[in-house]
XYZ file of N, CA and C in Angstrom:
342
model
N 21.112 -36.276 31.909
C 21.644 -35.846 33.185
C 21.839 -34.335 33.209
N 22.571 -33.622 32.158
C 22.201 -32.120 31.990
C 20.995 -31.711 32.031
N 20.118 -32.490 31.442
C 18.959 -31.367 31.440
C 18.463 -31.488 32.958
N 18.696 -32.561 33.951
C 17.727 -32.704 35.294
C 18.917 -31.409 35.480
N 20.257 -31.001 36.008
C 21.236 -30.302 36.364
C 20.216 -28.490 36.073
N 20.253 -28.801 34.853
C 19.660 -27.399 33.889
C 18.576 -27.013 34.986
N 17.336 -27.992 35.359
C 16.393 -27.287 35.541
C 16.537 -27.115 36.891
N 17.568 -27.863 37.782
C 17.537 -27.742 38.980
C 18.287 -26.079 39.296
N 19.451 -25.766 38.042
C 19.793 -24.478 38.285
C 18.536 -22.734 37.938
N 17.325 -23.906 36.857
C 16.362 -22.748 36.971
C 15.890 -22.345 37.979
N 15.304 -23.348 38.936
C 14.608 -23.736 39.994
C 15.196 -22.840 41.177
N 16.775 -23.133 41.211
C 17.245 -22.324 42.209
C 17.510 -20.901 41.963
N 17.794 -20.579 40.251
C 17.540 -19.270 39.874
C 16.161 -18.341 40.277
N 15.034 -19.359 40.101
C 13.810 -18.758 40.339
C 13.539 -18.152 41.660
N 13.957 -18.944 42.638
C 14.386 -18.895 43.857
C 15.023 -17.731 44.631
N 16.055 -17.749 44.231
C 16.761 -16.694 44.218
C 16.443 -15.208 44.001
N 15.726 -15.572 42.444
C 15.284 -13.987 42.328
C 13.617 -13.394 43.026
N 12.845 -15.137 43.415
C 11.877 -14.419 44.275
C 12.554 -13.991 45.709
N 13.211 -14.706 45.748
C 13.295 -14.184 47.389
C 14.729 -12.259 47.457
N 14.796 -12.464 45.968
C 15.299 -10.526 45.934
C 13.847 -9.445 45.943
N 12.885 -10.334 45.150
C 12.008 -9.248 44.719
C 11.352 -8.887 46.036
N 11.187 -10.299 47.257
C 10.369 -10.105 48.184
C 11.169 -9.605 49.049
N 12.365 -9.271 49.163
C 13.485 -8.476 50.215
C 13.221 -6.827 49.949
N 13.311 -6.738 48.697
C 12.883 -5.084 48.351
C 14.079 -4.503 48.421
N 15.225 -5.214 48.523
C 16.175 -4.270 48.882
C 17.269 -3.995 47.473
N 17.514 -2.665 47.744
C 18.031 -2.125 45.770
C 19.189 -2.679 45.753
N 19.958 -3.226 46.933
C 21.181 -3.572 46.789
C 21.293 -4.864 46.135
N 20.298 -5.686 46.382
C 20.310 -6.949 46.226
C 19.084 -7.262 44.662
N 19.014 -6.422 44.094
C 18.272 -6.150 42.663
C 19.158 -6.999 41.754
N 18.943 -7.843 40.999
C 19.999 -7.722 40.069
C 19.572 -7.089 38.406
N 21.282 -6.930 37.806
C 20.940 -6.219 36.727
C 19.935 -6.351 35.589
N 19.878 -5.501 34.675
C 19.006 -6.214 33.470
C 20.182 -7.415 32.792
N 20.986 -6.994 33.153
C 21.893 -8.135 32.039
C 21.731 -9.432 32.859
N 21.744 -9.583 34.179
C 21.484 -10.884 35.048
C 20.144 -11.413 34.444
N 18.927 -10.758 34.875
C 17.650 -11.013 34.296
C 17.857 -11.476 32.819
N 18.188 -11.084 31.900
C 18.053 -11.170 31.014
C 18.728 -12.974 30.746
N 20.269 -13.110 31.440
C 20.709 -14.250 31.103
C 19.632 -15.209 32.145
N 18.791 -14.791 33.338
C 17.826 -15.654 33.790
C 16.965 -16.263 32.836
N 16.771 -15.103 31.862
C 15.470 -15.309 30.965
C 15.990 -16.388 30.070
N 17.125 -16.473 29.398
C 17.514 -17.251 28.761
C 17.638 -18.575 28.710
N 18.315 -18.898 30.479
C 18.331 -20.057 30.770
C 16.739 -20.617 31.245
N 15.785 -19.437 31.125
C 14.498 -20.150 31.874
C 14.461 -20.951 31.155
N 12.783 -21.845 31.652
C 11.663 -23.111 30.468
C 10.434 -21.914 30.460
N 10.573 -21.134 29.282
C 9.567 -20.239 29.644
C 8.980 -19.944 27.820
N 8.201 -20.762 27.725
C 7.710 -20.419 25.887
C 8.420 -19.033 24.995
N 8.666 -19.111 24.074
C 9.337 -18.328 23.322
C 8.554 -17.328 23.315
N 7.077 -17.236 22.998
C 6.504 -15.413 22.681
C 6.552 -14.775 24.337
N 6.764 -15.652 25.072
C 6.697 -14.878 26.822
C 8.050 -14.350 26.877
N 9.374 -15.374 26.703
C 10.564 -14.782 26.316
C 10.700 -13.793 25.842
N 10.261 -13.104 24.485
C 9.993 -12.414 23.858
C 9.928 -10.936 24.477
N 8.433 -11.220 24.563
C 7.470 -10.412 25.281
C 8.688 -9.649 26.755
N 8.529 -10.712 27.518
C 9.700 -10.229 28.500
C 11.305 -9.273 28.519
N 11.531 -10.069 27.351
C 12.888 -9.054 26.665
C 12.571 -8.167 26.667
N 11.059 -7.574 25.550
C 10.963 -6.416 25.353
C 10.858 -5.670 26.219
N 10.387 -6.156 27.303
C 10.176 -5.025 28.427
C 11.184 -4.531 29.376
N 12.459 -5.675 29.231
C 13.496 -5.464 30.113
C 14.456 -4.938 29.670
N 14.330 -4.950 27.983
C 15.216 -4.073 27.209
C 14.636 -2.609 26.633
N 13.365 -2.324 27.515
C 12.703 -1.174 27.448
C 11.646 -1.053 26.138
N 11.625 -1.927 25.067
C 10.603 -2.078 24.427
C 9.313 -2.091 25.130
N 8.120 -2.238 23.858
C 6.684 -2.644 24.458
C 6.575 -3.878 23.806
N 6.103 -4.934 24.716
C 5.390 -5.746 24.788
C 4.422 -5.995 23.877
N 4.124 -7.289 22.742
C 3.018 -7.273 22.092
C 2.049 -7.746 22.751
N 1.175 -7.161 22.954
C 0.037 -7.657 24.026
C -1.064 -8.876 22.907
N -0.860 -8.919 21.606
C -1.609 -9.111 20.993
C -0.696 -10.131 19.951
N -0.010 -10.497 20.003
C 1.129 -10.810 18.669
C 1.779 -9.906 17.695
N 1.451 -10.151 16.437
C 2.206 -9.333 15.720
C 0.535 -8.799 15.214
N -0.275 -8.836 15.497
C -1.429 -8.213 15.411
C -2.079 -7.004 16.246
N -1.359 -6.517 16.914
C -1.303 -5.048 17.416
C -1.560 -4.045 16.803
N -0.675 -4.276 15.907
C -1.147 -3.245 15.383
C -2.261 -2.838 14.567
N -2.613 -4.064 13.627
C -4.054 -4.168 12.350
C -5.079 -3.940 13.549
N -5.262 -4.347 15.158
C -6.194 -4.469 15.785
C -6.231 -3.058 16.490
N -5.408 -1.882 16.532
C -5.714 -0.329 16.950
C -6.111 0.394 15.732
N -6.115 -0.447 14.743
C -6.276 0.538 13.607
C -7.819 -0.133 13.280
N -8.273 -0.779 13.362
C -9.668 -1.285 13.647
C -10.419 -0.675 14.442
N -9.603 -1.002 15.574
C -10.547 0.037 16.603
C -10.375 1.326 16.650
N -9.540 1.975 15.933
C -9.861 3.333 15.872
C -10.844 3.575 14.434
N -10.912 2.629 13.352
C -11.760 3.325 12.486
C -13.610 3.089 13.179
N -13.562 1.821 14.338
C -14.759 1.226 14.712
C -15.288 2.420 15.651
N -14.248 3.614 16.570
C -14.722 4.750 17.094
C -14.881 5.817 15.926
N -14.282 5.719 15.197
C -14.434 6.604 13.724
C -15.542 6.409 13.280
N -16.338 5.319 12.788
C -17.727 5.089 12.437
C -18.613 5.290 13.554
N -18.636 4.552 14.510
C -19.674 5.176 15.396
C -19.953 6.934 15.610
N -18.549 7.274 15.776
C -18.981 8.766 16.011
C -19.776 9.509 14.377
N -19.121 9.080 13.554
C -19.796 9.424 12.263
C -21.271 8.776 12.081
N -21.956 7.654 12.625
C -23.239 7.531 12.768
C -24.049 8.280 13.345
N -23.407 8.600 15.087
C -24.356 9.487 15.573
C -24.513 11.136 15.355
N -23.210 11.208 14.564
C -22.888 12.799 13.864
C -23.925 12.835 13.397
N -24.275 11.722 12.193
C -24.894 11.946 11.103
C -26.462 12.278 11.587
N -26.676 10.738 12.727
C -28.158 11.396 13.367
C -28.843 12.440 13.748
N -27.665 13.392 14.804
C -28.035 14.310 15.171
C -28.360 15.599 13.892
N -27.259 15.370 13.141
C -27.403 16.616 11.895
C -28.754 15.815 10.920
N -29.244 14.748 11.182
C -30.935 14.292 10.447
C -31.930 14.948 10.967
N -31.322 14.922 12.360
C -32.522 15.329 13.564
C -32.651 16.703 13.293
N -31.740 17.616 13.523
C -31.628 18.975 13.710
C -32.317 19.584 12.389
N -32.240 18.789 11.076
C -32.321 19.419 9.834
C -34.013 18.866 9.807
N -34.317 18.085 10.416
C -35.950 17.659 10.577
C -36.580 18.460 11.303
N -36.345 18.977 12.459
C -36.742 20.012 13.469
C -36.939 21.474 12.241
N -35.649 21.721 11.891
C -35.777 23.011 10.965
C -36.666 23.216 9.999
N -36.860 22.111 9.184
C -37.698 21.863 8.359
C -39.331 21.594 8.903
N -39.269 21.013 9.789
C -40.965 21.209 10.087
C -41.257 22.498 10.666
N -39.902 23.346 11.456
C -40.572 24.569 11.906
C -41.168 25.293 10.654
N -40.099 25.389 9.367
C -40.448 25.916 8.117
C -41.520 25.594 7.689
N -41.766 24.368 7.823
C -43.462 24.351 7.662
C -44.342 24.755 8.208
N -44.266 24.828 9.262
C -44.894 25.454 10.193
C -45.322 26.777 10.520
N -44.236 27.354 9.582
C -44.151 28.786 9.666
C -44.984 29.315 8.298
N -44.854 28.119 7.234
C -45.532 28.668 6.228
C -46.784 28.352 6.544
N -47.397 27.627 7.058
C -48.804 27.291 7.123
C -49.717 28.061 7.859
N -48.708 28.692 9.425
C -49.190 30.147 9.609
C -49.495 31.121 9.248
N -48.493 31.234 7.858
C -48.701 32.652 6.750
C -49.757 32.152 6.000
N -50.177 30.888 5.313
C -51.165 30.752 5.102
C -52.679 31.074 5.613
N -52.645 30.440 6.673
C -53.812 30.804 7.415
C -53.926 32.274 7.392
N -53.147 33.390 7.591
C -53.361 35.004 7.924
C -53.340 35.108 6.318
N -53.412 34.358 5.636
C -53.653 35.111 3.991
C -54.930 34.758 3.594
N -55.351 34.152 4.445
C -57.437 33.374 4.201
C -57.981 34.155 4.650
C-alpha cells in the first residue's frame, strides 16, 4: 500500500515540476535542494540518479561511466598517431622530392663533364 502511495506522490511530483519548467517563471523554480529530494524520491535507475546529482550539484556528468576517462586518453593518443603518420608522410615526401632533385642535379653536371 506504501509503495502504490510512493509512486502516486512521484507522479504528482513529476507533475508539478513539469508544469514549473513549462510556466518559466523564476518565482516558481524550485531549489536545488527541492530537486535534489525529487531526485531521491524518484523510480529513476541509479547511474541516471547519479549522473543527475552531478549536474545539480554542479559536477560533470559521466557521459561514459567510469570509463571517461581511459576513453579521452585513447582518443587523444588515436589524434596523436594519426597526426604523427601524416607528419611522417609528408617529411618522406619532401625528403624524396630533395633527393631526386639531387639527382638530378648531379646528372646534369654529368652530362656538361662529357
Amino acid at each position: 500500500m506504501a509503495d502504490v502511495e510512493d509512486n502516486v506522490d512521484v507522479e504528482t511530483k513529476y507533475d508539478t515540476l513539469e508544469e514549473i519548467l513549462k510556466s518559466n517563471d523564476p518565482s516558481k523554480m524550485p531549489s536545488t535542494k527541492e530537486l535534489l529530494e525529487m531526485l531521491e524520491t524518484s523510480n529513476v535507475p541509479e547511474d541516471m540518479k547519479d549522473n543527475l546529482r552531478a549536474m545539480l550539484t554542479g559536477g560533470v556528468p559521466q557521459v561514459f561511466g567510469g570509463y571517461g576517462s581511459i576513453l579521452a586518453v585513447l582518443f587523444v593518443l588515436l589524434i596523436f598517431f594519426i597526426l604523427l603518420f601524416f607528419g611522417y608522410k609528408l617529411y618522406k615526401s619532401i625528403k624524396d622530392k630533395e633527393k631526386k632533385r639531387q639527382e638530378k642535379k648531379m646528372a646534369k653536371q654529368m652530362k656538361k663533364k662529357k
